[in-house]
Structure formats: structure tokens, C-alpha cells
Amino acid sequence: MAPDASCLFLVMLLSASCEVTTSADQMCIEKEANTIYNCGNLGLGELPNTLPNTTEMLEFSFNFLPTIQATTFGRLINLIFLDLTRCQINWIHENAMQNHPQLSTLVLTGNPLIFVAETALNGPNALKHLFLIQTGISSLEFIPADNLKNLESLYLGGNYISSIKFPKDFPTGNLKVLDFQNNAIHYLSRGDTDSLRPAANLSLNFSGNDIKGIQPGTFESMVLQSLNFGGTSNLSIIFNGLHNATIHSLWLGSYEDTEDQDLSVSMFEGLCEMSVESMNLQNHYFSSLSLATFHCFTHLQELDLTGTYLKELPPGIPGMNSLKKLVLNVNKFEQLCQINAASFPSLTHLYVKGNRKRLQLGDGCLEKLENLQKLDLSHSDIEALDCCNIQLKTLPHLKSLNLSYNQGLDLQNEAFRACPQLELLDLTFTRLNIMAAQSPFQNLHLLQALNLSHCSLDTSNQHLLAGLPNLRHLNLQGNSFQDGNIPKTNPLQMVGSLESLVLSSCDLSSIDQEAFHGLGNVTHIDLSHNSLTSSSISALSQLKGTYLNLATNNIHIILPHLLPILSQQKIINLSNNPLDCTCSNIHFLTWYKENMQKFVNFEEISCASPPSLQGVRLSDVTLSCGLTAMGIFFLTVFLLFLAVLLIYIVKFFFRWKYQHI
Amino acid sequence: WGGDGVWPTHTACRKEGLEVLYQSCDPVQDFGLSIDQCSKHIQPKVRIRFGIILREDIRELYLDIALMSKGASVLNYSFPICEVDLPKFSFCGRKKGEQIYYAGPVNNPGFEIYEGKYQILLELYNEKRATVACANATVICS
């Protein structure tokens, strides 16, 4: 059945390629004029004639090119990037790339390569990135090494490679990334890595290879940027095999679909004999977590224990003074104090995101973290009464706090007094209960960005945003205002330093003319997804040179006196408004054509009325509205009057003439 | 080359009064899926088999599920499968053009299916909102 299917497939491909050579030329998508083109998924059997010789980046994946030779892309002598993913390539002949001196990236992923000629990759002056993923390679000798001295990354994932030993003359000196994901590598020996020693700061990926043994000394005194053994079942093999290596980032995580042994204390012994800055152990299970587990962790600067089923970290882990970043996402803590943060006094970054239980913030659980700069407690089902001074007691250097996607917080005056250095506060999708006239963000003198989108705020509270002298970015998306109106006095008047303001999806139908007084610094204002009409544009008269987003509102007609306000803005998005394209809106329509360079997304700026022009782009509409209805009326009356007068004159003339006969 | 982009309807499982049918709604290609345990009492961590060619990188991969019953929407759900800071499955991070065959568990809770006919729209997409796979599924429980 499989051969049948593939024959049918081939027939389809061939028939497609016959047809398309004539018509598909137009179907390549121009991403950037004369230089970047996407001809993917077109079933092409050759290079379209219309593609200019100046093309530099060509996406040609999912086409049909069984053979590649010098003439295939020959005329594109400026090619820098060539993607030939899944083009059914079997053969790459001699000097196939000889006409492409600039070529730096060649993607051959998913091609059933039978043979690549010795000189196939000759030509490019500096070929830097070569993708040979799932090309059926079983031996590294398959890769023609003639012109690879500049190679920086080599992707060999999804092949049948069982040994990473490169042929003797293979140039590895400039390699930065060497990716062996999902191959059949089970053993690494000392001789295997000899050829990699010239490469400095190499990143090596062995994820998805079931490593069963590493010969002692294989990585002896090697310095590696990153090393990935993801999905490996027995970590003690890895730790013992990396004896005396220096590794910046070591990724040893497991996956939901891989079976692995529980982590025991003895497994980590090898870690004492090597130097690692950053280690990831995601998705493993610690059979017994004790102080001894961390015996060899003391030199780590970053530790990622995402999804490791932790209920607590043991108190008083000694010697963890180097740790700067700790990731404890997707675990099972009930209270923040269970991480026993005092063991990590130098911590600058702490992540407890997506906790699988409702996380209680407790009382001063992080107070020993004097150097903490970034804290992420998002998606952890947190609910807190009288937040957050007790909970975040003394975090004098905290700059970034993320409490988004939690249950709810009760905030009172100066709710973040405990972290006076905050520059970024994210409370998105967390319900905030703020008593009337309270100012929870008071005294956050350094706060620059505040995300309050979908927080169910009481926007009638004038003092909501008091005490934020440096706030530059404010997001209020998805909050509602009383009667859908932003009144003259509103919380925004407290934040005169704002540069960007988001008020999208706030159910607004009107904005008072003076609502934005005092927001003279705003350069970006988003009012999209509301029900605003053009009368709200008056509220923007104070703003100049802004990026103004009015997309998806209820704007029909824009009267002439509002046009100067639009003229003084820099970029405007008016897409998806029910714009009127009759003579009643002629002033705006004329002005629009003269100012089209101001508008973005103009494919979606279209007419809603009259019915005959519905859906037509505004830029395609030409109206001639010389006379108004009133004008036509007066003209008709005038003409009638003239006709009557003429008849009388003629009548008089004849009467006079006959009288004198 | 997918013609008009209408792919055949396949059977993912049929046993013990439960039938799961699906059809690819990605105009570019079909994909293969089978569910190992087929029963009204869905066990946690059901094993599936899944085969597809990737048209996009999946460093980040998300699943959207929309469940309909009798024409009314019952449930909409979005779920991250691969994230940069949490690649849950071994196939996370695979590249465009790679062929994937996955045989293993999905992280579902156990639940009971009530009698009736359900329509499910499943969509896998990456961080650029580019479709990786799309399925119109019908679940018939009798």
C-alpha cells in the first residue's frame, strides 16, 4: 500500500509541476522587493522565470527537485539563504552551489539524499549554516567536507548516526552549534571528541539519544557553551562522563513521554568533578530530596527544577551562595515559605510560575532575598487579602514583579511599599479589589511599566494611579468605565509622564473632550476594539505625533474640524471601522487620500456604506461630489425662473411686434 | 497539490460504544492519529499514535480545543504543549520539514463520556499562529 500511495503522490507531484511552470511564477510571494521570496508549497519543478536574479533569500521548501546541479539555481548569484526543505532531493551533483559565492545558509531538511558529490558544496565563500536534518545520513563521512571551513552550525538531527567521530579532514574549528538530536548515539568515547577540541564555545545537542555509556575522559578539559542530554534515562552516566569538563549550560531535563529513573543523591556525585554554571533538570522526580542532594550543586549559578513534583525544598541547604537564578515553575508548593528561600542568599531571579496547587504567599517568605531583582509568581492561583507588604516583606532591590493570571488580590494604600525599587509590575488577569479612594501603587517612584489589563478595576477611583511619577507604560485593556465613557476627571490625570497607553476592549462608547488633558507625553495610544464614534477624536487634540490605534470601533463620518487632530498624529490605524463613503464624508475621504502614508493596515480600511461600495478599500474610492442636494435645488429653481422670464420676454416681443404691424 | 484540500475522514478509534472520527482541516496536508484505549471511561494519560510532517518549527506549540454538542459550544480550551521554558514532550523543538511519529501518553485527566454526538475542533499552532495541524473530529458515544 505504501508504494502505491507514494506512486500516486509522485504522479500528483509531476502533474502539478507540469501545470505550475507556466502559472506558478506569479504565485511566489514577494516578502521584500527584489531580494526575499517565498515559493514554498507550490509543487514547483524548477526555478520560476519571474524570480529576479537579485534574489538573496529564497524559501523553496515543499517543491519537487529530485536533482540539484549548478544550473538549478545558477542565475541567482546573490543567494545568501536557500531553504530546500522537503523537495524530494535525491542527488546533489558536482559543483551544485558553484554559482552562489554569498551563500551562507543551506537547508536540506527532510530530503531523501542518496548521494552528495564531493564538490557539491564548493562555491560559497563562507557557508555558515547547514541543515541536514532527517536526510537519512548514517555516517558523518556522507557530508562533503571540502568547503566547510567556515561552518558555524551543523544540524544533523533525526538521522541514523551512531558515532559522532568526524572524518580526519573535517574542519570543526569554527563550529558553534552541533546538533545530533534524535539519532542512535549510545556511546561516546575519548576518540570521538578529539576532532571537536579545536571548536571554542561549542553547543552540543544529544537530546533524544539514549546514551548508555561515556568513556572516562571523553570531555576532559573541554569548554562547552551548552550541552544537552534531554530525555536520557540515567543521569549518573552523564555526570560521570563529564568529568573535568567546563560547561556553561547543561540541559538534563526529561519529558512526559520518556521513561527515566528517579533522581537519587548518589547520581549527582559526578557533578562535583566538573564545572557547570547553569543546569536544567525539568520533569525529573527526586526519590528523596535532602540536604545531601545539593552537595555538588554549590557552584551552580542557575538551577531549573521546573515540573519536578516538589512540595518543598529542605531548609538550610549549605553552600548555595553562588546561585543567582532559581526556577521552580510547575511544582506543588502549598506555601511560598516551603521553598526555604534563605538557603539562596544571592538569588537575583526567582520563578514560581504555574504552581499546580493554590499557592499561599505566607508572611515574609522571601525576606532573606535581599538581592532579588525579578520575581515571577504568575499562573499560581494566588489569592491574598491585604496584599502585598506582609507577603513580600523587604525586597529592597526588586525591579520586576509578575503576579499575573492569579485568583485575586486585595490591595490597599501603598500596597507595594515593601519593594520601592519596582520598575515593572504585571497584574494582568488578576482580579484586584481596591477600596474606593485608595492608591495601591503610591510611592512606586521608579515604576515604568504597569500592566492592569483585565483586572476588573474600579475606574471611577480618581486616586487609583496616584503616586507614579515615572510611569511610562500603562495597560488598562479589558477594564470598563462607567456608562462606557471616560469622563473629564479620571484616574489617568494622575500619570502625566505616560508615553504609551492601552485602552482597548474597554467597552468605550465615548471619551470626554478633556479626558486626556495632561497626557502631553503620550506617543502611543491604543483605543481599538471599542465602540467609539468620531466625536471622541476631539479628546486627542492635546496629543501630537502619536501612534494612534482606532481599529475596530464605530467610526462612520469624520467631520472636517476633526481632520487637523488626525493630521498632527504620526501613524493611524483605522481598520475595521464602518466608514461612510458617501458625499457626507467627502472631506475625510479626500484628506485620507492625501495622507495615506500615515495609515497602517490600509487593506482593512474599507467602506461600510453606501451598500454599493461595501467592503471596497477606501483608497480605491473616488467620489465626485460637486453639488450638494441643496445646491441642485437652488439651481433648478433658478433655471425655472429663467425659463419663465424668457417665455414672458418672447411673449412681450411678439405682442409688441404684432401691435406695430 | 492537496486538490481542493478535502481530506478523507479517518477512524482514530472504534470500540465499546465509542467512535472517534477525524478529518484534517489543514488544506495543505493530512495526518495520522490513533487512540490506543477506546472506551467511554477515558483513563488518565491515554496513549496515542500520531504521524505528521511539520510545515513549521515547533519550538513553541499550542493546542486549542473547541467542543460542540448539538450545535452549541460546550468548552473552549487552550493548552501549551511546547514552550521555550518548558518543552513537555520529546518532539518539542523539532524543525520544519521533519516527519514526526509520536507514540506515547497525552497528559489528559480521566473522565466519563456521556451518550451523544460531539464535534471537536482541534488546532495545533506555533508562536507565529501558523497552523501545524488542524482536525475536525466527531465523537459518537452510544
Coordinates of C-alpha atoms in Angstrom, one line a residue, chain A residues 164-168 170 172-173 188-199 202 204 215 217-222:
Chain A
I164 CA 30.0 11.4 16.4
K165 CA 33.5 10.8 15.3
F166 CA 34.2 13.1 12.4
P167 CA 36.5 12.2 9.5
K168 CA 40.0 13.3 9.9
F170 CA 36.6 17.6 8.6
T172 CA 35.5 21.9 13.0
G173 CA 37.4 24.9 14.1
L188 CA 30.7 8.5 23.5
S189 CA 34.4 7.8 23.5
R190 CA 37.5 9.8 24.1
G191 CA 38.4 9.5 20.4
D192 CA 35.0 10.8 19.3
T193 CA 35.5 14.2 20.8
D194 CA 39.2 14.7 19.7
S195 CA 38.0 16.3 16.4
L196 CA 35.8 18.7 18.3
R197 CA 38.6 20.1 20.5
P198 CA 39.5 22.9 18.1
A199 CA 36.0 24.4 18.4
L202 CA 30.7 24.8 21.2
L204 CA 26.4 20.2 21.5
Q215 CA 34.3 6.7 28.3
G217 CA 38.0 11.5 29.8
T218 CA 35.7 12.0 26.8
F219 CA 35.1 15.6 27.8
E220 CA 38.3 16.1 29.8
S221 CA 39.1 19.8 30.0
M222 CA 36.7 20.7 27.2

